[in-house]
C-alpha cells in the first residue's frame, strides 16, 4: 500500500437549527470528534445559527427603510457573516475537545461562483487548501452558502443553500458520501403531520427525491440535482438522535425495496390563473407566459382546452405568493387577446411519485379511484414519467394523502 494513499473523506452538513446555541454547537462538536477518531477525513459545512440569516435580512431592511432595497452586494457580504459565526464557533468547540480543526470561509475553501448576488451558482472549487488541511489531520469546517465571484466579491448561493455547498464539496473532493444532518431524521413516504402512518424510507433515488423535495427533510432541490450529476450519495439523518436516516443515491434499489410508488408529495399554497376566451393561434401560450417568466414567476401545471368558437381556455398554476403578480402580468400584456382572467387560491398539489410507475399501467386509475372513494374532487391533472399530480382543494389534502398512502400500501414499507 502506498504511504500517501488518501484517507476516505466524508462531508457533513449541519443545519441552522442544529447549531442554534452554544450547547448545541458543543454537542455537534462532540459528534464530529467521535467521527474524526475513526480515522476518516472530515469536512463539515454549517449553516448560520438558528434564524440568524432572517435576522440579518431584517436588519438590512431596517437600515434602508421600506422604499429602498438593500444593495445585493452588501447583502451578500452581510449574510455570509452568519455562516462565519457558526463555522468559527464550531472550530473553537472542536479545539476545546482536543481535536485539531480549522474553519474556512467559502472564499478560503476555494469556492468560486458566478456574480449573481443572492442566488449565485458554484462555478468551480479549487480544493487545494481543503486537501492540505485534511492531509494535516485537521477537521475542516466550511462556512456554508457562500463563495467568491471573479471580481473578488462575496456571493451567497440562495436561501437554504448550505446543502448545495456540502454536496459540491463532496463532489470536488471525491468524498465517499455527503451527510446532511438536520432536525428531521430522514425522508418519509409523505408528511407525517398529515398522514400519521407515514414511514421513513431507507433509501430513495435522486429523481424521486427531486420530486419529493418539498417534503420531510426540506432538502434544497439544487443540491439533489448536483448530487445526481456527480453521483454523490447523500445521507439525510437526525443531527441529535442516533437513528438510521435515508440514503439518496443513484444505484439500483435493493430487491425488497423496489416498489412502484415511493411517496406522496404534498405542495400546499397553490393558486390557479384561468384565462378564458383566448384567441386560438400559434404563439398564444408563449405570449401569455413570457411576461411571467420576465417577472421571475414560475408556472407549474399548464392546461389548455380547445373550445368550439375558435377561442381556447388556458389555465395554469403558480405559488399562492405569486398569484397577484401573475394576474397583473397577464392583464398587462398586450401580445394576446382574451375575454377574461381570474385567479383562485386555496389549492394544493398531491402527487404520487415513483420510478417504478414508468413500467406499469394502472397507477393513474388507482390514484383517481382512491381519491374518488375519499370523496376528493380533482381540479387539474398532470403527469411526468415518474409522477402523477392532482390539483385539489387545500382542505381535501388530509383525505387525499391518507387515501393514497393506503391505496399504494406505503404504510407497509419496512
Ligand atoms: N443560512 C442560509 C439560510 O438561512 C443558508 C442555509 O441555511 O442553508 O438560508
Ligand atoms: Mg438557515
Coordinates of C-alpha atoms and ligand atoms in Angstrom, one line a residue:
X1 CA 0.0 0.0 0.0
X2 CA 1.4 3.4 -0.9
X3 CA 2.1 5.6 2.0
X4 CA 0.4 8.7 0.6
X5 CA -2.9 6.9 -0.1
X6 CA -5.7 9.3 0.9
X7 CA -8.0 8.5 3.7
X8 CA -11.7 8.2 2.8
X9 CA -13.3 11.6 3.0
X10 CA -16.8 12.3 4.3
X11 CA -18.6 15.7 4.0
X12 CA -21.2 16.5 6.7
X13 CA -23.6 19.4 6.9
X14 CA -25.4 20.7 10.0
X15 CA -28.4 23.0 9.5
X16 CA -29.1 26.2 11.4
X17 CA -31.4 24.5 14.0
X18 CA -28.7 22.1 14.9
X19 CA -26.2 24.8 15.7
X20 CA -28.6 27.4 17.2
X21 CA -26.9 27.9 20.5
X22 CA -23.6 27.2 22.3
X23 CA -24.9 24.0 23.9
X24 CA -25.9 22.5 20.6
X25 CA -22.6 23.5 19.0
X26 CA -20.8 21.7 21.7
X27 CA -22.9 18.6 21.2
X28 CA -22.3 18.6 17.5
X29 CA -18.6 19.2 18.1
X30 CA -18.6 16.0 20.2
X31 CA -20.2 14.0 17.4
X32 CA -17.7 15.4 14.9
X33 CA -14.7 14.5 17.2
X34 CA -16.0 10.9 17.6
X35 CA -16.3 10.5 13.9
X36 CA -12.9 12.0 13.3
X37 CA -11.4 9.5 15.7
X38 CA -12.5 6.7 13.3
X39 CA -9.7 7.9 11.1
X40 CA -11.7 9.3 8.2
X41 CA -11.1 12.7 6.6
X42 CA -13.9 15.1 7.7
X43 CA -15.2 18.3 6.0
X44 CA -18.1 19.9 7.8
X45 CA -20.4 22.6 6.4
X46 CA -22.5 24.6 8.8
X47 CA -25.5 26.9 8.3
X48 CA -25.9 30.1 10.2
X49 CA -27.1 29.7 13.8
X50 CA -30.9 29.4 14.2
X51 CA -32.7 32.2 12.5
X52 CA -29.7 34.5 12.3
X53 CA -29.9 34.8 8.5
X54 CA -33.5 36.1 8.8
X55 CA -32.4 38.5 11.5
X56 CA -29.7 39.9 9.3
X57 CA -32.1 40.4 6.4
X58 CA -34.5 42.2 8.8
X59 CA -31.6 44.4 10.0
X60 CA -30.7 45.3 6.4
X61 CA -34.3 46.3 5.7
X62 CA -34.5 48.3 8.9
X63 CA -31.5 50.4 7.9
X64 CA -32.7 51.1 4.3
X65 CA -36.3 51.7 5.2
X66 CA -39.3 50.3 3.3
X67 CA -38.7 52.2 0.0
X68 CA -35.2 51.2 -0.8
X69 CA -34.0 47.7 -1.3
X70 CA -30.6 46.9 0.2
X71 CA -27.7 46.6 -2.2
X72 CA -27.3 43.0 -3.3
X73 CA -23.5 43.1 -3.0
X74 CA -23.6 44.4 0.6
X75 CA -26.4 42.0 1.4
X76 CA -24.3 39.0 0.4
X77 CA -21.3 40.0 2.4
X78 CA -23.7 40.7 5.4
X79 CA -25.4 37.3 5.1
X80 CA -22.2 35.4 4.7
X81 CA -21.2 36.5 8.2
X82 CA -23.9 34.3 9.7
X83 CA -22.0 31.2 8.5
X84 CA -18.7 32.7 9.6
X85 CA -20.1 32.9 13.1
X86 CA -21.2 29.3 13.2
X87 CA -18.1 27.9 11.5
X88 CA -15.6 29.7 13.7
X89 CA -17.5 28.8 16.8
X90 CA -17.7 25.1 15.7
X91 CA -13.9 25.1 15.2
X92 CA -13.3 26.5 18.6
X93 CA -15.7 24.0 20.2
X94 CA -13.8 21.2 18.5
X95 CA -10.4 22.6 19.7
X96 CA -11.7 22.6 23.2
X97 CA -12.2 18.8 22.9
X98 CA -8.6 18.4 21.9
X99 CA -9.1 17.8 18.2
X100 CA -7.3 19.8 15.5
X101 CA -9.7 21.7 13.3
X102 CA -9.8 24.8 11.1
X103 CA -12.6 26.9 9.8
X104 CA -12.6 28.3 6.3
X105 CA -14.9 30.9 4.7
X106 CA -16.3 29.9 1.2
X107 CA -13.5 32.0 -0.3
X108 CA -10.8 30.3 1.7
X109 CA -12.3 26.9 0.8
X110 CA -11.8 27.8 -2.9
X111 CA -15.4 28.1 -3.8
X112 CA -15.8 30.3 -6.9
X113 CA -19.2 31.4 -8.2
X114 CA -20.8 33.5 -10.9
X115 CA -21.7 37.1 -10.0
X116 CA -25.5 36.6 -9.4
X117 CA -25.7 38.1 -5.9
X118 CA -28.3 36.4 -3.8
X119 CA -28.5 33.3 -6.0
X120 CA -25.0 32.6 -7.2
X121 CA -24.1 29.3 -8.8
X122 CA -20.9 27.5 -8.0
X123 CA -18.5 27.6 -11.0
X124 CA -15.6 25.7 -9.6
X125 CA -14.0 24.6 -6.4
X126 CA -10.2 24.7 -6.0
X127 CA -9.7 22.0 -3.4
X128 CA -6.0 22.6 -2.8
X129 CA -6.4 24.3 0.6
X130 CA -9.0 21.8 1.7
X131 CA -6.8 18.8 0.8
X132 CA -3.8 20.4 2.6
X133 CA -5.8 20.9 5.8
X134 CA -7.2 17.3 5.6
X135 CA -3.7 15.9 5.0
X136 CA -2.5 17.8 8.1
X137 CA -5.1 15.8 10.1
X138 CA -7.5 18.7 10.7
X139 CA -11.3 18.6 10.6
X140 CA -12.2 21.3 8.2
X141 CA -15.2 23.4 8.9
X142 CA -16.5 25.3 5.9
X143 CA -19.0 28.2 6.1
X144 CA -21.9 27.2 4.0
X145 CA -23.9 29.1 1.4
X146 CA -21.1 31.4 0.1
X147 CA -18.4 31.8 -2.4
X148 CA -16.4 34.4 -4.2
X149 CA -17.0 35.8 -7.7
X150 CA -14.5 36.7 -10.4
X151 CA -14.3 40.3 -9.2
X152 CA -13.4 39.2 -5.7
X153 CA -16.8 39.9 -4.1
X154 CA -18.5 37.6 -1.7
X155 CA -21.7 35.9 -3.1
X156 CA -24.3 33.8 -1.5
X157 CA -25.9 30.8 -3.1
X158 CA -29.6 31.3 -2.2
X159 CA -31.7 30.5 0.8
X160 CA -31.1 27.1 2.2
X161 CA -28.1 26.6 0.0
X162 CA -25.7 25.2 2.6
X163 CA -26.8 21.8 1.4
X164 CA -25.5 22.8 -2.0
X165 CA -22.2 23.8 -0.6
X166 CA -21.9 20.4 1.1
X167 CA -22.8 18.4 -2.0
X168 CA -20.4 20.5 -4.1
X169 CA -17.6 20.0 -1.7
X170 CA -18.3 16.2 -1.6
X171 CA -18.2 16.2 -5.4
X172 CA -15.0 18.2 -5.6
X173 CA -13.2 16.1 -3.0
X174 CA -14.4 12.7 -4.4
X175 CA -15.9 12.1 -0.9
X176 CA -17.5 8.7 0.0
X177 CA -20.7 10.5 0.6
X178 CA -22.4 13.7 1.9
X179 CA -24.2 13.5 5.2
X180 CA -26.9 16.1 5.8
X181 CA -27.8 16.3 9.5
X182 CA -31.0 18.1 10.2
X183 CA -34.0 18.4 12.5
X184 CA -35.9 15.6 10.8
X185 CA -34.5 12.1 10.8
X186 CA -34.9 11.2 7.2
X187 CA -37.2 11.2 4.2
X188 CA -40.7 9.9 4.8
X189 CA -43.2 8.4 2.4
X190 CA -45.2 11.6 3.0
X191 CA -45.6 14.3 5.6
X192 CA -46.2 12.5 8.9
X193 CA -48.1 15.5 10.3
X194 CA -50.8 14.9 7.6
X195 CA -50.5 11.1 7.4
X196 CA -49.8 9.5 10.8
X197 CA -48.9 6.2 9.2
X198 CA -46.1 7.7 7.1
X199 CA -42.9 5.6 7.1
X200 CA -39.3 6.6 6.9
X201 CA -37.6 5.4 3.7
X202 CA -34.3 3.6 4.0
X203 CA -33.3 4.8 0.5
X204 CA -34.7 6.8 -2.4
X205 CA -33.4 7.6 -5.9
X206 CA -32.2 11.0 -7.0
X207 CA -35.1 11.5 -9.4
X208 CA -37.7 10.5 -6.9
X209 CA -36.1 12.7 -4.2
X210 CA -36.2 15.7 -6.6
X211 CA -39.9 15.2 -7.0
X212 CA -40.4 14.8 -3.2
X213 CA -38.1 17.7 -2.3
X214 CA -41.0 19.7 -0.9
X215 CA -41.3 17.0 1.8
X216 CA -39.8 15.9 5.1
X217 CA -36.2 16.9 5.1
X218 CA -36.9 20.0 3.1
X219 CA -33.8 19.4 1.1
X220 CA -32.7 22.0 -1.3
X221 CA -33.6 20.7 -4.8
X222 CA -30.5 22.2 -6.3
X223 CA -28.3 20.1 -4.0
X224 CA -30.1 16.9 -5.1
X225 CA -29.6 17.9 -8.8
X226 CA -25.9 18.4 -8.1
X227 CA -25.6 15.1 -6.2
X228 CA -27.3 13.3 -9.2
X229 CA -24.9 14.9 -11.7
X230 CA -21.8 13.9 -9.8
X231 CA -23.2 10.7 -8.4
X232 CA -22.7 11.8 -4.7
X233 CA -24.7 9.5 -2.3
X234 CA -26.4 11.7 0.2
X235 CA -27.5 10.6 3.7
X236 CA -30.2 12.6 5.4
X237 CA -30.3 11.9 9.1
X238 CA -31.1 13.4 12.5
X239 CA -28.4 15.7 14.0
X240 CA -29.0 14.6 17.5
X241 CA -30.8 11.2 17.5
X242 CA -28.7 8.2 16.6
X243 CA -31.3 6.5 14.3
X244 CA -30.8 5.4 10.7
X245 CA -31.6 8.1 8.1
X246 CA -32.4 7.9 4.4
X247 CA -29.8 7.3 1.7
X248 CA -30.4 9.2 -1.5
X249 CA -28.5 7.6 -4.3
X250 CA -28.5 6.6 -8.0
X251 CA -27.9 2.9 -7.7
X252 CA -30.4 0.1 -8.1
X253 CA -32.8 -0.1 -5.1
X254 CA -32.3 -3.3 -3.1
X255 CA -34.7 -6.1 -4.2
X256 CA -37.2 -5.8 -1.3
X257 CA -37.4 -2.1 -1.5
X258 CA -38.3 -2.0 -5.2
X259 CA -41.8 -0.6 -5.5
X260 CA -43.8 1.4 -7.9
X261 CA -44.8 4.3 -5.8
X262 CA -42.2 5.6 -3.3
X263 CA -44.0 8.5 -1.8
X264 CA -46.7 11.1 -1.8
X265 CA -45.6 14.7 -2.3
X266 CA -47.8 17.5 -1.0
X267 CA -47.4 21.1 -2.0
X268 CA -49.8 23.5 -0.5
X269 CA -50.2 27.1 -1.4
X270 CA -51.0 26.6 -5.0
X271 CA -53.1 29.2 -6.9
X272 CA -54.5 28.9 -10.4
X273 CA -55.0 31.5 -13.1
X274 CA -57.6 30.9 -15.7
X275 CA -57.6 32.9 -18.9
X276 CA -60.8 32.5 -20.8
X277 CA -61.7 33.2 -24.4
X278 CA -58.1 33.3 -25.6
X279 CA -57.6 33.7 -29.4
X280 CA -56.6 30.3 -30.8
X281 CA -53.4 30.8 -32.9
X282 CA -49.7 29.9 -32.7
X283 CA -47.8 31.9 -30.1
X284 CA -50.6 32.4 -27.6
X285 CA -49.1 30.3 -24.9
X286 CA -45.7 31.9 -25.2
X287 CA -47.3 35.3 -25.4
X288 CA -49.2 34.8 -22.1
X289 CA -46.4 33.2 -20.2
X290 CA -43.4 35.3 -21.3
X291 CA -44.3 38.3 -19.0
X292 CA -44.4 35.8 -16.1
X293 CA -41.0 34.4 -17.0
X294 CA -39.7 38.0 -17.2
X295 CA -41.1 38.7 -13.7
X296 CA -39.4 35.6 -12.3
X297 CA -42.7 33.8 -11.6
X298 CA -42.5 30.1 -12.2
X299 CA -45.5 28.4 -13.7
X300 CA -46.3 24.9 -12.9
X301 CA -49.2 22.9 -14.2
X302 CA -50.5 24.2 -17.5
X303 CA -53.7 23.1 -19.1
X304 CA -55.2 24.3 -22.4
X305 CA -58.6 23.4 -23.6
X306 CA -60.0 23.9 -27.1
X307 CA -63.5 25.3 -27.3
X308 CA -65.8 25.5 -30.3
X309 CA -65.9 29.2 -31.1
X310 CA -62.3 29.4 -32.2
X311 CA -61.1 30.5 -28.8
X312 CA -59.5 28.5 -26.0
X313 CA -59.3 28.5 -22.2
X314 CA -55.8 28.5 -20.7
X315 CA -55.3 27.6 -17.0
X316 CA -52.0 27.4 -15.1
X317 CA -50.9 27.2 -11.5
X318 CA -48.4 29.4 -9.7
X319 CA -47.5 29.5 -6.0
X320 CA -50.1 31.4 -3.9
X321 CA -47.4 34.0 -3.1
X322 CA -47.0 34.8 -6.8
X323 CA -50.7 34.8 -7.7
X324 CA -51.4 38.5 -7.6
X325 CA -48.3 39.4 -9.7
X326 CA -49.2 36.6 -12.2
X327 CA -52.7 38.0 -12.6
X328 CA -51.3 41.5 -13.2
X329 CA -48.7 40.2 -15.7
X330 CA -51.4 38.5 -17.7
X331 CA -53.7 41.6 -17.6
X332 CA -50.9 44.0 -18.6
X333 CA -49.5 42.0 -21.6
X334 CA -50.5 43.2 -25.0
X335 CA -49.5 40.3 -27.1
X336 CA -52.6 38.1 -26.7
X337 CA -56.3 39.0 -26.7
X338 CA -58.6 37.2 -24.3
X339 CA -62.0 37.6 -22.7
X340 CA -61.3 37.5 -19.0
X341 CA -58.8 36.3 -16.5
X342 CA -59.5 35.1 -12.9
X343 CA -57.4 33.7 -10.1
X344 CA -58.2 31.3 -7.3
X345 CA -56.2 30.2 -4.3
X346 CA -56.6 27.6 -1.6
X347 CA -55.4 24.8 -3.8
X348 CA -52.8 22.1 -3.3
X349 CA -50.8 19.6 -5.3
X350 CA -50.9 16.0 -4.3
X351 CA -48.6 13.7 -6.2
X352 CA -47.7 10.1 -6.3
X353 CA -44.0 9.7 -7.0
X354 CA -42.0 6.6 -8.1
X355 CA -39.7 5.5 -10.8
X356 CA -41.4 2.1 -10.9
X357 CA -44.5 3.7 -12.4
X358 CA -42.7 4.0 -15.7
X359 CA -43.0 0.3 -16.4
X360 CA -46.5 -0.4 -15.4
X361 CA -50.0 0.7 -16.3
X362 CA -52.9 1.4 -13.9
X363 CA -51.3 3.8 -11.4
X364 CA -53.4 6.7 -12.6
X365 CA -56.6 4.7 -12.3
X366 CA -55.7 3.5 -8.8
X367 CA -55.0 7.1 -7.8
X368 CA -58.2 8.5 -9.2
X369 CA -60.3 5.7 -7.7
X370 CA -58.7 6.2 -4.3
X371 CA -59.4 9.9 -4.4
X372 CA -63.0 9.3 -5.5
X373 CA -63.6 6.9 -2.6
X374 CA -62.3 9.6 -0.3
X375 CA -64.7 12.0 -1.9
X376 CA -61.9 14.2 -3.1
X377 CA -62.7 16.3 -6.3
X378 CA -59.8 16.6 -8.7
X379 CA -59.4 20.1 -10.2
X380 CA -56.5 19.5 -12.6
X381 CA -54.2 16.6 -13.5
X382 CA -50.7 16.5 -14.8
X383 CA -48.1 13.8 -15.1
X384 CA -44.4 13.2 -15.7
X385 CA -42.7 9.9 -16.3
X386 CA -42.3 9.3 -12.5
X387 CA -45.1 11.3 -11.1
X388 CA -48.9 11.8 -11.3
X389 CA -50.1 15.1 -9.8
X390 CA -53.7 16.1 -8.9
X391 CA -54.6 19.7 -8.0
X392 CA -57.2 19.5 -5.2
X393 CA -58.7 22.0 -2.7
X394 CA -56.3 22.6 0.2
X395 CA -58.9 21.3 2.7
X396 CA -59.0 17.9 0.8
X397 CA -55.3 17.3 1.4
X398 CA -55.6 15.2 4.5
X399 CA -58.3 13.0 3.0
X400 CA -56.4 12.7 -0.3
X401 CA -53.0 11.9 1.2
X402 CA -54.3 9.4 3.6
X403 CA -56.4 7.6 0.9
X404 CA -53.4 7.4 -1.5
X405 CA -51.0 6.3 1.2
X406 CA -53.3 3.4 1.9
X407 CA -54.1 2.6 -1.7
X408 CA -50.4 2.3 -2.6
X409 CA -49.6 0.4 0.6
X410 CA -47.0 2.8 1.7
X411 CA -47.8 2.1 5.4
X412 CA -46.4 -1.4 4.8
X413 CA -42.9 -0.3 3.9
X414 CA -40.4 -1.9 6.3
Ligands
LIG1 N1 -28.2 30.4 6.3 C1 -28.7 30.3 5.0 C2 -30.3 30.4 5.0 O1 -30.8 30.5 6.1 C3 -28.3 29.1 4.3 C4 -28.8 27.8 4.9 O2 -29.4 27.8 6.0 O3 -28.6 26.7 4.3 O4 -30.9 30.4 4.0
LIG2 MG1 -30.8 28.5 7.6

